[in-house]
Amino acid sequence: MRGKFITFEGPEGGGKSTHVKELAEQLRAEGRTVLMTREPGGTRLAELIRGLVRDEVDDPPVTRSEVLLFLAARAQVVSQVIKPALARGEWVLCDRFADSTFAYQGYGRGIDVKLLRQLNEFATEGLTPDLTILLDVPLETSRERLAERQAATATSADRIEQAGEMFHRRLREGFLELAKAEPERFVVIDSSGAREEVSKKVRDAVLSLEGR
Ligand code: TMP
């Protein structure tokens, strides 16, 4: 039987990577085989692309290149990692996927979302998540958590994190609109509350999927 494909989406500071790890541990404790991956990333080439799109460089990609770089990374991880794992019956948890392209490059950068959907269809050969968990946080919380993480890890904001406030507002609204348009795939969780509360909601969302 094909495994389940669950993606985590949302603005920065929503705790995606924490909740991906927690869910993976819970599912493994129940005896499931779980593959965790992230986007952009998950293969050697896709991790190299991750550096290219996030690093501050003197010749940053123009928006069209940015789209194509994210999609190139996606094509790699989908064909080399995600599809084979699903075919083996594994559960695949992915930190960001196509909705990030629609929110960041579509709503954020202003590229036509319909066009992005077509390009994404090409890159993924039509692979769609069974469940997408949108960890939503208000802009202020997102900014505070990002600043805390940077202080704790002695890093600075990457190229995309540095985009202005209006960009971040648009992409958060974009995620919420995407979720509204596909309520059967998305579960929206307010991630500004306590971590345990959010974990429980993530677990409940996944339980509802197990019956399907
Ligand atoms: P993060 O997952 O560690 O937050 O880093 C990924 C960054 O790349 C984040 O700023 C969101 C951005 N991104 C896009 O702009 N478009 C995409 O399609 C993906 C997958 C990520």
XYZ file of N, CA and C and ligand atoms in Angstrom:
657
model
N 0.842 -1.211 0.000
C 0.000 0.000 0.000
C 0.874 1.258 0.000
N 0.461 2.260 -0.796
C 1.220 3.506 -0.832
C 1.195 4.159 0.554
N 2.334 4.749 0.946
C 2.383 5.433 2.240
C 1.622 6.742 2.203
N 1.717 7.480 3.309
C 1.037 8.785 3.384
C 2.066 9.903 3.265
N 1.630 10.961 2.624
C 2.518 12.105 2.399
C 1.950 13.323 3.137
N 2.689 13.755 4.154
C 2.221 14.884 4.976
C 3.214 16.038 4.868
N 2.718 17.220 4.545
C 3.609 18.377 4.473
C 3.271 19.377 5.575
N 4.304 20.088 6.022
C 4.146 21.144 7.030
C 4.478 22.464 6.344
N 3.609 23.437 6.529
C 3.806 24.719 5.852
C 3.570 25.864 6.830
N 3.930 27.045 6.392
C 3.644 28.237 7.191
C 4.783 29.225 7.189
N 4.536 30.392 7.775
C 5.586 31.412 7.846
C 6.728 30.932 8.760
N 7.852 31.631 8.736
C 8.959 31.285 9.633
C 8.502 31.441 11.082
N 9.086 30.633 11.949
C 8.776 30.766 13.374
C 7.520 30.027 13.794
N 6.967 29.218 12.908
C 5.765 28.444 13.266
C 6.104 27.106 13.921
N 7.390 26.787 13.996
C 7.804 25.537 14.653
C 7.697 24.313 13.767
N 7.789 24.506 12.459
C 7.628 23.360 11.553
C 8.615 22.228 11.843
N 9.895 22.571 11.925
C 10.870 21.479 12.054
C 10.691 20.741 13.381
N 10.356 21.459 14.440
C 10.101 20.818 15.741
C 8.947 19.838 15.628
N 7.857 20.268 14.993
C 6.665 19.417 14.943
C 6.821 18.260 13.958
N 7.613 18.473 12.921
C 7.905 17.357 12.009
C 8.625 16.256 12.800
N 9.629 16.664 13.596
C 10.414 15.681 14.365
C 9.537 14.973 15.390
N 8.729 15.736 16.102
C 7.870 15.138 17.129
C 6.905 14.128 16.531
N 6.308 14.510 15.413
C 5.351 13.599 14.775
C 6.061 12.340 14.286
N 7.255 12.514 13.741
C 8.011 11.346 13.264
C 8.261 10.390 14.423
N 8.648 10.940 15.578
C 8.904 10.079 16.753
C 7.646 9.332 17.162
N 6.519 10.052 17.180
C 5.264 9.398 17.585
C 4.890 8.280 16.620
N 5.005 8.562 15.327
C 4.618 7.549 14.334
C 5.550 6.336 14.405
N 6.834 6.607 14.639
C 7.797 5.497 14.742
C 7.497 4.655 15.972
N 7.117 5.329 17.058
C 6.781 4.594 18.286
C 5.578 3.679 18.045
N 4.752 4.038 17.081
C 3.596 3.190 16.746
C 3.958 2.112 15.733
N 5.240 2.063 15.380
C 5.712 0.989 14.500
C 5.697 1.337 13.012
N 5.487 2.602 12.689
C 5.483 2.962 11.266
C 6.895 3.337 10.803
N 7.146 3.133 9.526
C 8.411 3.590 8.958
C 8.188 4.995 8.435
N 9.026 5.908 8.905
C 8.821 7.321 8.575
C 10.055 7.891 7.906
N 9.855 8.661 6.860
C 10.951 9.366 6.234
C 10.702 10.861 6.414
N 11.704 11.526 6.993
C 11.588 12.973 7.189
C 12.448 13.677 6.155
N 11.914 14.698 5.534
C 12.756 15.460 4.627
C 12.341 16.928 4.674
N 13.024 17.745 3.902
C 12.698 19.169 3.928
C 12.908 19.759 2.556
N 12.307 20.934 2.381
C 12.431 21.626 1.100
C 12.819 23.085 1.312
N 13.683 23.661 0.519
C 14.471 22.934 -0.454
C 15.497 22.059 0.262
N 15.768 20.886 -0.261
C 16.750 19.993 0.349
C 16.362 18.548 0.170
N 17.008 17.698 0.959
C 16.646 16.283 0.962
C 17.464 15.409 0.024
N 18.192 16.026 -0.907
C 19.171 15.274 -1.718
C 20.399 16.181 -1.785
N 21.514 15.623 -2.266
C 22.744 16.429 -2.283
C 22.558 17.669 -3.171
N 21.996 17.442 -4.367
C 21.815 18.571 -5.277
C 20.814 19.584 -4.702
N 19.721 19.070 -4.137
C 18.705 19.981 -3.597
C 19.251 20.780 -2.403
N 20.160 20.163 -1.626
C 20.767 20.904 -0.504
C 21.703 21.999 -1.039
N 22.357 21.706 -2.167
C 23.214 22.743 -2.775
C 22.337 23.907 -3.245
N 21.189 23.571 -3.830
C 20.270 24.623 -4.294
C 19.778 25.434 -3.100
N 19.545 24.751 -1.973
C 19.116 25.455 -0.753
C 20.102 26.586 -0.418
N 21.390 26.275 -0.503
C 22.405 27.297 -0.251
C 22.275 28.432 -1.259
N 22.053 28.073 -2.520
C 21.984 29.100 -3.575
C 20.819 30.061 -3.361
N 19.670 29.542 -2.926
C 18.513 30.432 -2.809
C 18.494 31.210 -1.495
N 19.175 30.678 -0.471
C 19.094 31.355 0.830
C 20.253 32.295 1.101
N 21.422 31.991 0.522
C 22.589 32.799 0.860
C 22.479 34.209 0.307
N 23.036 35.113 1.075
C 23.138 36.504 0.648
C 24.314 36.581 -0.329
N 24.067 36.847 -1.600
C 25.165 36.956 -2.560
C 25.039 38.276 -3.313
N 26.132 38.699 -3.988
C 26.030 40.011 -4.656
C 25.206 39.936 -5.933
N 24.997 38.709 -6.473
C 24.106 38.616 -7.635
C 22.949 37.665 -7.322
N 22.023 38.109 -6.469
C 20.922 37.234 -6.070
C 20.069 36.837 -7.265
N 19.416 35.647 -7.189
C 18.586 35.218 -8.323
C 17.446 36.195 -8.556
N 17.127 36.446 -9.832
C 15.927 37.204 -10.140
C 14.748 36.285 -9.810
N 13.551 36.850 -9.698
C 12.413 36.066 -9.212
C 12.161 34.804 -10.044
N 12.286 34.931 -11.380
C 12.039 33.749 -12.215
C 13.054 32.644 -11.935
N 14.312 33.036 -11.731
C 15.329 32.025 -11.396
C 15.017 31.408 -10.038
N 14.588 32.258 -9.108
C 14.270 31.754 -7.769
C 13.213 30.654 -7.863
N 12.162 30.913 -8.652
C 11.099 29.915 -8.841
C 11.692 28.624 -9.388
N 12.516 28.767 -10.440
C 13.043 27.575 -11.107
C 14.011 26.801 -10.211
N 14.738 27.529 -9.371
C 15.652 26.844 -8.449
C 14.860 26.030 -7.422
N 13.817 26.625 -6.853
C 12.992 25.866 -5.903
C 12.375 24.639 -6.586
N 11.937 24.832 -7.826
C 11.292 23.716 -8.527
C 12.299 22.636 -8.931
N 13.515 23.054 -9.261
C 14.553 22.063 -9.585
C 14.842 21.211 -8.349
N 14.957 21.879 -7.199
C 15.200 21.144 -5.951
C 14.044 20.183 -5.686
N 12.816 20.646 -5.946
C 11.634 19.803 -5.691
C 11.618 18.576 -6.610
N 11.945 18.796 -7.889
C 11.939 17.662 -8.824
C 12.905 16.578 -8.342
N 14.063 17.016 -7.813
C 15.054 16.041 -7.327
C 14.525 15.239 -6.146
N 14.037 15.950 -5.139
C 13.631 15.245 -3.912
C 12.386 14.397 -4.154
N 11.499 14.864 -5.034
C 10.291 14.076 -5.319
C 10.685 12.766 -6.000
N 11.523 12.870 -7.052
C 11.767 11.632 -7.799
C 12.764 10.721 -7.104
N 13.722 11.296 -6.363
C 14.747 10.430 -5.765
C 14.420 9.970 -4.347
N 13.589 10.734 -3.642
C 13.367 10.421 -2.226
C 11.888 10.163 -1.903
N 11.030 11.121 -2.243
C 9.647 11.042 -1.749
C 8.854 9.926 -2.434
N 8.869 9.914 -3.764
C 8.080 8.880 -4.458
C 8.552 7.467 -4.133
N 9.871 7.219 -4.141
C 10.307 5.854 -3.790
C 9.864 5.458 -2.373
N 9.930 6.391 -1.426
C 9.526 6.065 -0.045
C 8.030 5.762 0.017
N 7.229 6.557 -0.667
C 5.778 6.307 -0.668
C 5.476 4.949 -1.301
N 6.226 4.621 -2.357
C 6.007 3.333 -3.034
C 6.364 2.161 -2.113
N 7.314 2.397 -1.185
C 7.675 1.341 -0.220
C 6.678 1.280 0.937
N 5.695 2.161 0.915
C 4.658 2.158 1.958
C 5.016 3.004 3.177
N 6.058 3.842 3.042
C 6.483 4.649 4.195
C 5.647 5.916 4.330
N 5.689 6.489 5.529
C 5.062 7.788 5.749
C 6.139 8.840 5.506
N 5.833 9.801 4.671
C 6.809 10.851 4.365
C 6.339 12.167 4.978
N 7.203 12.746 5.818
C 6.895 14.047 6.416
C 7.852 15.068 5.815
N 7.314 16.104 5.221
C 8.167 17.074 4.538
C 7.966 18.485 5.103
N 9.088 19.093 5.502
C 9.102 20.451 6.039
C 9.108 21.400 4.832
N 7.964 21.916 4.485
C 7.681 22.749 3.301
C 7.559 21.896 2.035
N 6.706 22.382 1.123
C 6.547 21.742 -0.194
C 5.933 22.786 -1.124
N 5.110 22.346 -2.070
C 4.629 23.236 -3.130
C 3.910 24.490 -2.612
N 3.179 24.364 -1.502
C 2.433 25.542 -1.029
C 3.368 26.688 -0.658
N 4.620 26.353 -0.290
C 5.583 27.430 -0.013
C 5.884 28.210 -1.286
N 5.942 27.517 -2.414
C 6.178 28.227 -3.684
C 4.984 29.141 -3.993
N 3.766 28.607 -3.788
C 2.579 29.431 -4.084
C 2.527 30.648 -3.148
N 2.882 30.422 -1.867
C 2.802 31.533 -0.904
C 3.954 32.529 -1.081
N 5.200 32.023 -1.156
C 6.359 32.936 -1.200
C 6.541 33.576 -2.584
N 6.582 32.710 -3.618
C 6.837 33.275 -4.950
C 5.546 33.819 -5.567
N 4.404 33.218 -5.208
C 3.123 33.689 -5.732
C 2.639 34.917 -4.966
N 2.099 34.700 -3.788
C 1.560 35.824 -3.011
C 2.648 36.813 -2.595
N 3.841 36.288 -2.240
C 4.914 37.165 -1.771
C 5.549 37.964 -2.892
N 6.022 37.263 -3.927
C 6.769 37.948 -4.998
C 5.882 38.386 -6.166
N 4.630 37.923 -6.193
C 3.705 38.406 -7.218
C 3.682 37.616 -8.515
N 4.234 36.406 -8.514
C 4.146 35.559 -9.724
C 2.753 34.909 -9.744
N 2.188 34.802 -10.942
C 0.846 34.233 -11.096
C 0.779 32.809 -10.500
N -0.122 32.618 -9.545
C -0.190 31.322 -8.847
C -0.620 30.198 -9.799
N -1.458 30.529 -10.773
C -1.884 29.511 -11.746
C -0.683 28.978 -12.531
N 0.180 29.910 -12.933
C 1.391 29.517 -13.654
C 2.277 28.665 -12.753
N 2.402 29.095 -11.494
C 3.235 28.328 -10.559
C 2.688 26.915 -10.380
N 1.362 26.786 -10.390
C 0.757 25.450 -10.246
C 1.139 24.566 -11.431
N 1.146 25.157 -12.632
C 1.515 24.377 -13.827
C 2.970 23.930 -13.761
N 3.838 24.883 -13.372
C 5.266 24.550 -13.301
C 5.512 23.496 -12.212
N 4.769 23.641 -11.124
C 4.915 22.693 -10.022
C 4.444 21.293 -10.430
N 3.390 21.261 -11.210
C 2.850 19.992 -11.721
C 3.934 19.267 -12.540
N 4.648 20.058 -13.339
C 5.738 19.496 -14.140
C 6.841 18.947 -13.220
N 7.219 19.748 -12.214
C 8.331 19.352 -11.333
C 7.997 18.122 -10.498
N 6.748 17.990 -10.101
C 6.375 16.921 -9.159
C 5.675 15.753 -9.848
N 5.421 15.889 -11.144
C 4.610 14.909 -11.878
C 3.281 14.692 -11.146
N 2.762 15.800 -10.626
C 1.421 15.771 -10.045
C 1.324 15.239 -8.625
N 2.448 15.063 -7.943
C 2.372 14.552 -6.564
C 1.763 15.617 -5.631
N 0.713 15.230 -4.928
C 0.038 16.152 -4.006
C 0.022 15.525 -2.611
N 0.230 16.327 -1.568
C 0.197 15.752 -0.216
C -1.186 15.202 0.147
N -1.197 14.168 1.006
C -2.471 13.658 1.527
C -2.999 14.614 2.588
N -2.074 15.249 3.286
C -2.455 16.190 4.354
C -1.408 17.293 4.414
N -1.879 18.532 4.542
C -0.955 19.648 4.725
C -1.315 20.364 6.017
N -0.339 20.427 6.918
C -0.563 21.090 8.204
C 0.019 22.489 8.107
N -0.863 23.468 8.201
C -0.410 24.862 8.136
C -0.246 25.376 9.559
N 1.005 25.592 9.960
C 1.281 26.132 11.290
C 1.314 27.643 11.151
N 0.202 28.244 11.534
C 0.028 29.678 11.311
C 0.481 30.477 12.537
N 1.245 31.540 12.293
C 1.629 32.456 13.386
C 1.485 33.891 12.906
N 1.038 34.781 13.813
C 0.981 36.192 13.432
C 2.386 36.711 13.120
N 2.445 37.739 12.320
C 3.718 38.297 11.877
C 4.647 38.640 13.054
N 4.065 39.211 14.107
C 4.880 39.652 15.246
C 5.546 38.446 15.916
N 4.766 37.379 16.107
C 5.314 36.165 16.744
C 6.394 35.568 15.859
N 6.124 35.553 14.569
C 7.075 35.014 13.618
C 8.409 35.760 13.736
N 8.330 37.080 13.781
C 9.541 37.908 13.879
C 10.286 37.660 15.198
N 9.513 37.600 16.306
C 10.139 37.387 17.620
C 10.869 36.053 17.669
N 10.197 34.998 17.156
C 10.803 33.665 17.222
C 12.040 33.569 16.328
N 11.965 34.240 15.207
C 13.105 34.249 14.288
C 14.308 34.927 14.966
N 14.035 36.055 15.636
C 15.110 36.784 16.312
C 15.700 35.929 17.436
N 14.830 35.220 18.178
C 15.317 34.338 19.261
C 16.218 33.245 18.692
N 15.754 32.642 17.569
C 16.532 31.548 16.975
C 17.888 32.060 16.480
N 17.862 33.250 15.897
C 19.130 33.798 15.394
C 20.089 34.084 16.540
N 19.542 34.587 17.661
C 20.399 34.881 18.809
C 20.960 33.576 19.369
N 20.115 32.539 19.444
C 20.547 31.261 20.029
C 21.571 30.550 19.160
N 21.474 30.729 17.839
C 22.375 29.989 16.953
C 23.456 30.888 16.351
N 23.493 32.141 16.818
C 24.479 33.122 16.315
C 24.480 33.184 14.789
N 23.264 33.194 14.187
C 23.160 33.325 12.731
C 22.398 34.617 12.423
N 22.416 35.005 11.167
C 21.633 36.184 10.794
C 20.558 35.755 9.794
N 19.608 36.648 9.536
C 18.487 36.315 8.648
C 19.016 35.969 7.256
N 18.408 34.925 6.617
C 18.855 34.597 5.268
C 18.188 35.556 4.274
N 18.508 35.375 2.984
C 18.059 36.328 1.968
C 16.539 36.482 1.952
N 15.823 35.359 2.079
C 14.357 35.434 1.995
C 13.762 35.994 3.294
N 14.359 35.585 4.427
C 13.872 36.115 5.713
C 14.015 37.636 5.776
N 14.985 38.155 5.030
C 15.221 39.605 5.066
C 14.211 40.420 4.258
N 13.376 39.735 3.456
C 12.386 40.473 2.652
C 11.488 41.275 3.598
N 10.920 42.358 3.083
C 10.212 43.313 3.945
C 8.930 42.798 4.581
N 8.387 43.642 5.471
C 7.201 43.282 6.239
C 5.993 42.983 5.347
N 5.815 43.788 4.283
C 4.655 43.583 3.410
C 4.725 42.218 2.729
N 5.939 41.808 2.346
C 6.140 40.485 1.739
C 5.676 39.405 2.713
N 6.097 39.522 3.965
C 5.746 38.504 4.959
C 4.251 38.519 5.286
N 3.659 39.704 5.269
C 2.200 39.772 5.476
C 1.471 39.072 4.336
N 1.903 39.371 3.117
C 1.238 38.768 1.941
C 1.364 37.248 1.949
N 2.529 36.764 2.314
C 2.676 35.307 2.225
C 1.881 34.607 3.320
N 1.755 35.242 4.488
C 0.929 34.611 5.532
C -0.534 34.555 5.073
N -1.016 35.686 4.529
C -2.393 35.710 3.998
C -2.540 34.680 2.880
N -1.493 34.551 2.068
C -1.498 33.589 0.968
C -1.686 32.171 1.480
N -0.931 31.804 2.496
C -1.070 30.451 3.067
C -2.514 30.233 3.529
N -3.079 31.248 4.188
C -4.446 31.084 4.713
C -5.449 30.945 3.564
N -5.217 31.678 2.486
C -6.127 31.562 1.328
C -6.010 30.189 0.671
N -4.777 29.716 0.553
C -4.564 28.382 -0.041
C -5.298 27.330 0.785
N -5.236 27.474 2.101
C -5.885 26.499 2.991
C -7.409 26.561 2.842
N -7.906 27.763 2.704
C -9.349 27.945 2.567
C -9.870 27.304 1.273
N -9.037 27.385 0.242
C -9.452 26.850 -1.066
C -9.443 25.323 -1.101
N -8.700 24.691 -0.193
C -8.615 23.211 -0.201
C -8.785 22.668 1.218
N -9.985 22.854 1.780
C -10.165 22.453 3.191
C -10.020 20.948 3.417
N -10.185 20.148 2.353
C -10.076 18.695 2.543
C -8.610 18.253 2.694
N -7.693 19.080 2.194
C -6.264 18.718 2.321
C -5.589 19.412 3.500
N -6.011 20.642 3.795
C -5.322 21.449 4.815
C -5.950 21.324 6.195
N -5.084 21.373 7.211
C -5.553 21.628 8.576
C -4.751 22.844 9.053
N -5.454 23.887 9.465
C -4.769 25.094 9.928
C -4.695 25.054 11.454
N -3.476 25.201 11.970
C -3.280 25.163 13.427
C -2.619 26.475 13.861
N -3.221 27.096 14.867
C -2.623 28.315 15.410
C -1.399 27.887 16.220
N -0.230 28.287 15.737
C 0.995 27.797 16.341
C 1.606 28.811 17.312
N 0.812 29.815 17.688
C 1.380 30.809 18.613
C 1.261 30.348 20.058
N 0.477 29.277 20.298
C 0.275 28.790 21.670
C 1.386 27.864 22.139
N 1.107 27.169 23.267
C 2.108 26.270 23.861
C 2.403 25.109 22.913
N 3.653 24.682 22.947
C 4.125 23.636 22.039
C 3.320 22.337 22.191
N 3.006 21.967 23.457
C 2.278 20.701 23.696
C 0.887 20.756 23.065
N 0.275 21.922 23.183
C -1.071 22.103 22.613
C -1.028 21.925 21.089
N -0.020 22.540 20.492
C 0.135 22.457 19.026
C 0.400 21.003 18.628
N 1.256 20.321 19.393
C 1.572 18.906 19.110
C 0.310 18.071 19.112
N -0.549 18.331 20.090
C -1.780 17.536 20.197
C -2.663 17.766 18.966
N -2.716 19.009 18.533
C -3.542 19.316 17.353
C -2.969 18.651 16.097
N -1.643 18.625 16.008
C -1.002 17.966 14.864
C -1.368 16.484 14.890
N -1.258 15.890 16.077
C -1.572 14.464 16.236
C -3.021 14.178 15.829
N -3.947 15.040 16.273
C -5.366 14.855 15.938
C -5.582 14.913 14.428
N -4.880 15.855 13.779
C -5.029 15.996 12.323
C -4.563 14.724 11.631
N -3.476 14.139 12.136
C -2.926 12.929 11.512
C -3.827 11.729 11.783
N -4.418 11.699 12.982
C -5.347 10.597 13.298
C -6.497 10.566 12.319
N -6.974 11.764 11.952
C -8.102 11.807 11.023
C -7.703 11.262 9.651
N -6.424 11.359 9.351
C -5.921 10.858 8.065
C -5.783 9.338 8.077
N -5.466 8.796 9.265
C -5.202 7.356 9.352
C -6.422 6.527 8.954
N -7.609 7.100 9.196
C -8.812 6.365 8.865
C -9.120 6.360 7.371
N -8.506 7.277 6.644
C -8.848 7.422 5.220
C -8.234 6.363 4.349
P 13.153 27.158 5.959
O 12.303 26.018 5.539
O 14.311 26.762 6.777
O 12.343 28.259 6.529
O 13.901 27.758 4.650
C 13.379 27.762 3.419
C 13.220 29.169 2.901
O 12.885 29.093 1.516
C 12.071 29.923 3.564
O 12.404 31.291 3.646
C 10.939 29.747 2.592
C 11.623 29.679 1.272
N 10.925 28.907 0.238
C 10.376 29.581 -0.851
O 10.473 30.807 -0.931
N 9.755 28.848 -1.823
C 9.664 27.485 -1.774
O 9.108 26.860 -2.679
C 10.251 26.797 -0.638
C 10.158 25.302 -0.543
C 10.857 27.556 0.336
